[in-house]
């Protein structure tokens, strides 16, 4: 039987992972993490799910007591598209080794050029110098990503090829760099204007609206499907098995879509219509952060339990003790590299299978109505199990997490015993020698 050549698989994966655009996308999306996590907390405070408590607070502070909380939400989560546009353009230039600030600024400027500078309410006449804020958030995030990547690439090309206005050496660097940005700025603005004209002539709308209809809506539907959930679970573990940081890669690609799904759910929550019948999404960022990487990529909780309580080899007894604490916070690099799981054929099946089973369990729990679609709280991925389950899904979320952890234990155990016996026999042979 021919030996499987892992290099043929890992080489194209690494080329994709190390593309400037992919790195900029990952880095840029990290910039909106404080907005989404903290902003969602204020949304929950302004949308308490307890009618009696809402009435009691309203009796004390008035009917409009929720307005300040919603204002915070409007200035954080609701503008994640705009901020990601700046951050991605900035990250692209920074990772390319050129001055990054102008790239971020030009990206935001292009974003506004490609939006309508007027707004037509549901009833009434067009309002000049007004914009529909909905495009600043989840609905406009894919368009914002494309703009940030394009502007970052254009700006970087001009700077690296020295197609710029060069100032004398006596001019302070801070001023000189702004003059260098003028040539790429002219090109970016001209192209943005031409794209605006094209989108208006062909669709009657804007580029961002066009991207939303043609690309974002289908992608949201795909990622929000059962197949999308399984695909996310599979590729995180599959990439990790080759030594590539699967969570980072997959997050960089799907985070914008999962956050858009979450943003749509939040709108339904605000309208008191959060249900699958009203179009709520099942797969959101909480689906990934609080369930698919529970105890770490590959959901290796069961492997840690097996090492701590069933290991015969000294190697895995010691590793179980070391890995237990990080596992509580969904960090399992000690397992991935110390067990190891990377390139280990014995552990390939459970490492891939457990997250897929978790995706099926969580998806099914929401689909049958046991657990409500996610909205409200968005937590850091490192939030421990049980706590995260309760925060994002109530007691039902805790139950589902416990089921996933139990499945992890059952699936990993027989594969662990194979690996443990090999290690134990090697240790015995070493001691005899």
Short mmCIF file of N, CA and C in Angstrom, two decimals, residues 307-386:
data_model
loop_
_atom_site.label_atom_id
_atom_site.label_comp_id
_atom_site.label_asym_id
_atom_site.label_seq_id
_atom_site.Cartn_x
_atom_site.Cartn_y
_atom_site.Cartn_z
N UNK A 307 -7.06 10.08 30.35
CA UNK A 307 -5.68 10.13 30.82
C UNK A 307 -5.62 10.24 32.34
N UNK A 308 -6.53 11.01 32.92
CA UNK A 308 -6.49 11.23 34.36
C UNK A 308 -6.94 10.00 35.15
N UNK A 309 -7.87 9.22 34.62
CA UNK A 309 -8.48 8.15 35.41
C UNK A 309 -8.26 6.73 34.86
N UNK A 310 -7.76 6.61 33.64
CA UNK A 310 -7.63 5.27 33.08
C UNK A 310 -6.27 4.98 32.46
N UNK A 311 -5.33 5.92 32.55
CA UNK A 311 -4.03 5.72 31.92
C UNK A 311 -3.18 4.73 32.71
N UNK A 312 -2.50 3.85 32.02
CA UNK A 312 -1.53 2.95 32.64
C UNK A 312 -0.11 3.51 32.48
N UNK A 313 0.11 4.23 31.39
CA UNK A 313 1.44 4.76 31.13
C UNK A 313 1.71 6.01 31.96
N UNK A 314 2.96 6.15 32.40
CA UNK A 314 3.35 7.34 33.18
C UNK A 314 3.23 8.59 32.32
N UNK A 315 3.52 8.44 31.04
CA UNK A 315 3.48 9.58 30.11
C UNK A 315 2.11 10.24 30.11
N UNK A 316 1.07 9.44 29.95
CA UNK A 316 -0.27 10.01 29.81
C UNK A 316 -0.90 10.36 31.16
N UNK A 317 -0.47 9.69 32.23
CA UNK A 317 -0.91 10.11 33.56
C UNK A 317 -0.43 11.52 33.85
N UNK A 318 0.84 11.78 33.53
CA UNK A 318 1.41 13.11 33.77
C UNK A 318 0.77 14.16 32.85
N UNK A 319 0.58 13.79 31.58
CA UNK A 319 0.00 14.74 30.63
C UNK A 319 -1.43 15.09 31.02
N UNK A 320 -2.20 14.13 31.51
CA UNK A 320 -3.57 14.39 31.93
C UNK A 320 -3.64 15.44 33.02
N UNK A 321 -2.70 15.36 33.97
CA UNK A 321 -2.67 16.34 35.06
C UNK A 321 -2.30 17.73 34.54
N UNK A 322 -1.36 17.77 33.60
CA UNK A 322 -0.93 19.06 33.05
C UNK A 322 -2.03 19.70 32.21
N UNK A 323 -2.75 18.87 31.46
CA UNK A 323 -3.74 19.39 30.50
C UNK A 323 -5.08 19.73 31.13
N UNK A 324 -5.34 19.25 32.34
CA UNK A 324 -6.67 19.41 32.94
C UNK A 324 -7.07 20.86 33.11
N UNK A 325 -6.19 21.69 33.65
CA UNK A 325 -6.57 23.08 33.91
C UNK A 325 -6.78 23.88 32.63
N UNK A 326 -5.85 23.84 31.65
CA UNK A 326 -6.12 24.57 30.39
C UNK A 326 -7.39 24.12 29.70
N UNK A 327 -7.72 22.82 29.83
CA UNK A 327 -8.92 22.29 29.19
C UNK A 327 -10.18 22.97 29.71
N UNK A 328 -10.17 23.37 30.97
CA UNK A 328 -11.34 24.07 31.54
C UNK A 328 -11.64 25.35 30.77
N UNK A 329 -10.60 25.96 30.18
CA UNK A 329 -10.76 27.22 29.47
C UNK A 329 -10.65 27.01 27.95
N UNK A 330 -10.94 25.79 27.51
CA UNK A 330 -10.99 25.46 26.08
C UNK A 330 -9.65 25.63 25.38
N UNK A 331 -8.58 25.40 26.12
CA UNK A 331 -7.22 25.46 25.56
C UNK A 331 -6.67 24.04 25.60
N UNK A 332 -6.40 23.46 24.45
CA UNK A 332 -5.92 22.08 24.45
C UNK A 332 -4.67 21.86 23.60
N UNK A 333 -3.87 22.93 23.42
CA UNK A 333 -2.59 22.76 22.73
C UNK A 333 -1.68 21.73 23.41
N UNK A 334 -1.69 21.64 24.77
CA UNK A 334 -0.88 20.57 25.39
C UNK A 334 -1.28 19.18 24.92
N UNK A 335 -2.57 19.00 24.61
CA UNK A 335 -3.04 17.70 24.12
C UNK A 335 -2.69 17.55 22.63
N UNK A 336 -2.99 18.58 21.86
CA UNK A 336 -2.80 18.50 20.41
C UNK A 336 -1.34 18.20 20.06
N UNK A 337 -0.42 18.88 20.78
CA UNK A 337 1.00 18.71 20.45
C UNK A 337 1.72 17.77 21.42
N UNK A 338 1.19 17.61 22.64
CA UNK A 338 1.87 16.79 23.63
C UNK A 338 1.45 15.35 23.63
N UNK A 339 0.22 15.05 23.18
CA UNK A 339 -0.24 13.66 23.21
C UNK A 339 0.57 12.78 22.27
N UNK A 340 0.80 13.08 21.00
CA UNK A 340 0.22 14.19 20.24
C UNK A 340 -0.97 13.71 19.42
N UNK A 341 -1.78 14.68 18.99
CA UNK A 341 -2.86 14.38 18.05
C UNK A 341 -2.43 14.71 16.63
N UNK A 342 -1.60 15.75 16.49
CA UNK A 342 -1.11 16.15 15.17
C UNK A 342 -0.42 14.98 14.48
N UNK A 343 -0.91 14.65 13.30
CA UNK A 343 -0.33 13.60 12.44
C UNK A 343 -0.36 12.22 13.10
N UNK A 344 -1.24 12.03 14.07
CA UNK A 344 -1.36 10.74 14.76
C UNK A 344 -2.53 9.97 14.15
N UNK A 345 -2.28 8.90 13.40
CA UNK A 345 -3.37 8.20 12.72
C UNK A 345 -4.38 7.56 13.68
N UNK A 346 -3.93 7.18 14.88
CA UNK A 346 -4.85 6.56 15.85
C UNK A 346 -5.92 7.55 16.29
N UNK A 347 -5.57 8.82 16.42
CA UNK A 347 -6.48 9.82 16.97
C UNK A 347 -7.24 10.59 15.90
N UNK A 348 -7.00 10.29 14.64
CA UNK A 348 -7.66 11.05 13.57
C UNK A 348 -9.18 10.90 13.64
N UNK A 349 -9.66 9.68 13.78
CA UNK A 349 -11.11 9.44 13.75
C UNK A 349 -11.83 10.14 14.90
N UNK A 350 -11.44 9.95 16.17
CA UNK A 350 -12.18 10.63 17.24
C UNK A 350 -12.04 12.15 17.19
N UNK A 351 -10.88 12.63 16.78
CA UNK A 351 -10.63 14.07 16.73
C UNK A 351 -11.54 14.75 15.71
N UNK A 352 -11.85 14.04 14.63
CA UNK A 352 -12.75 14.56 13.61
C UNK A 352 -14.21 14.29 13.98
N UNK A 353 -14.46 13.08 14.50
CA UNK A 353 -15.83 12.62 14.71
C UNK A 353 -16.55 13.35 15.84
N UNK A 354 -15.88 13.59 16.95
CA UNK A 354 -16.55 14.18 18.12
C UNK A 354 -17.14 15.56 17.81
N UNK A 355 -16.40 16.48 17.18
CA UNK A 355 -17.01 17.78 16.86
C UNK A 355 -18.19 17.66 15.90
N UNK A 356 -18.11 16.73 14.96
CA UNK A 356 -19.24 16.55 14.04
C UNK A 356 -20.47 16.06 14.80
N UNK A 357 -20.28 15.12 15.71
CA UNK A 357 -21.40 14.66 16.54
C UNK A 357 -21.94 15.80 17.39
N UNK A 358 -21.05 16.64 17.90
CA UNK A 358 -21.48 17.80 18.69
C UNK A 358 -22.33 18.74 17.85
N UNK A 359 -21.90 18.97 16.60
CA UNK A 359 -22.68 19.83 15.70
C UNK A 359 -24.08 19.26 15.48
N UNK A 360 -24.16 17.95 15.30
CA UNK A 360 -25.47 17.31 15.12
C UNK A 360 -26.33 17.45 16.37
N UNK A 361 -25.73 17.28 17.53
CA UNK A 361 -26.47 17.36 18.79
C UNK A 361 -27.00 18.76 19.03
N UNK A 362 -26.14 19.76 18.87
CA UNK A 362 -26.54 21.15 19.13
C UNK A 362 -27.57 21.60 18.10
N UNK A 363 -27.30 21.30 16.85
CA UNK A 363 -28.24 21.70 15.79
C UNK A 363 -29.61 21.06 16.03
N UNK A 364 -29.58 19.78 16.34
CA UNK A 364 -30.84 19.08 16.58
C UNK A 364 -31.58 19.61 17.80
N UNK A 365 -30.84 19.99 18.84
CA UNK A 365 -31.47 20.52 20.05
C UNK A 365 -32.25 21.80 19.77
N UNK A 366 -31.70 22.63 18.88
CA UNK A 366 -32.40 23.88 18.53
C UNK A 366 -33.52 23.59 17.53
N UNK A 367 -33.25 22.69 16.60
CA UNK A 367 -34.24 22.40 15.55
C UNK A 367 -35.52 21.81 16.13
N UNK A 368 -35.41 20.99 17.18
CA UNK A 368 -36.61 20.37 17.77
C UNK A 368 -37.25 21.24 18.84
N UNK A 369 -36.62 22.39 19.13
CA UNK A 369 -37.22 23.31 20.09
C UNK A 369 -36.78 23.12 21.53
N UNK A 370 -35.83 22.20 21.78
CA UNK A 370 -35.36 22.02 23.16
C UNK A 370 -34.59 23.24 23.64
N UNK A 371 -33.79 23.83 22.73
CA UNK A 371 -33.00 25.00 23.07
C UNK A 371 -33.38 26.14 22.12
N UNK A 372 -33.48 27.35 22.65
CA UNK A 372 -33.86 28.50 21.84
C UNK A 372 -32.70 28.91 20.94
N UNK A 373 -32.99 29.45 19.75
CA UNK A 373 -31.90 29.97 18.91
C UNK A 373 -31.07 30.99 19.69
N UNK A 374 -29.79 31.03 19.42
CA UNK A 374 -28.89 31.92 20.16
C UNK A 374 -29.13 33.37 19.77
N UNK A 375 -28.99 34.24 20.73
CA UNK A 375 -29.07 35.68 20.46
C UNK A 375 -28.18 36.37 21.47
N UNK A 376 -28.76 37.15 22.32
CA UNK A 376 -28.18 37.80 23.48
C UNK A 376 -26.69 37.76 23.67
N UNK A 377 -26.25 37.01 24.66
CA UNK A 377 -24.87 37.09 25.12
C UNK A 377 -23.91 36.44 24.14
N UNK A 378 -22.84 37.15 23.82
CA UNK A 378 -21.73 36.60 23.06
C UNK A 378 -20.54 36.53 24.00
N UNK A 379 -19.98 35.35 24.18
CA UNK A 379 -18.92 35.15 25.16
C UNK A 379 -17.58 34.89 24.48
N UNK A 380 -16.47 35.21 25.15
CA UNK A 380 -15.17 34.79 24.62
C UNK A 380 -15.11 33.27 24.52
N UNK A 381 -14.39 32.76 23.53
CA UNK A 381 -14.34 31.32 23.30
C UNK A 381 -13.73 30.58 24.49
N UNK A 382 -12.99 31.28 25.34
CA UNK A 382 -12.31 30.63 26.47
C UNK A 382 -13.20 30.49 27.70
N UNK A 383 -14.46 30.93 27.63
CA UNK A 383 -15.36 30.79 28.78
C UNK A 383 -15.58 29.31 29.08
N UNK A 384 -15.41 28.89 30.34
CA UNK A 384 -15.51 27.46 30.67
C UNK A 384 -16.89 26.87 30.36
N UNK A 385 -16.90 25.56 30.13
CA UNK A 385 -18.15 24.83 29.93
C UNK A 385 -19.05 25.00 31.13
N UNK A 386 -20.29 24.75 30.97
CA UNK A 386 -21.36 24.91 31.96
C UNK A 386 -21.69 26.39 32.12
#
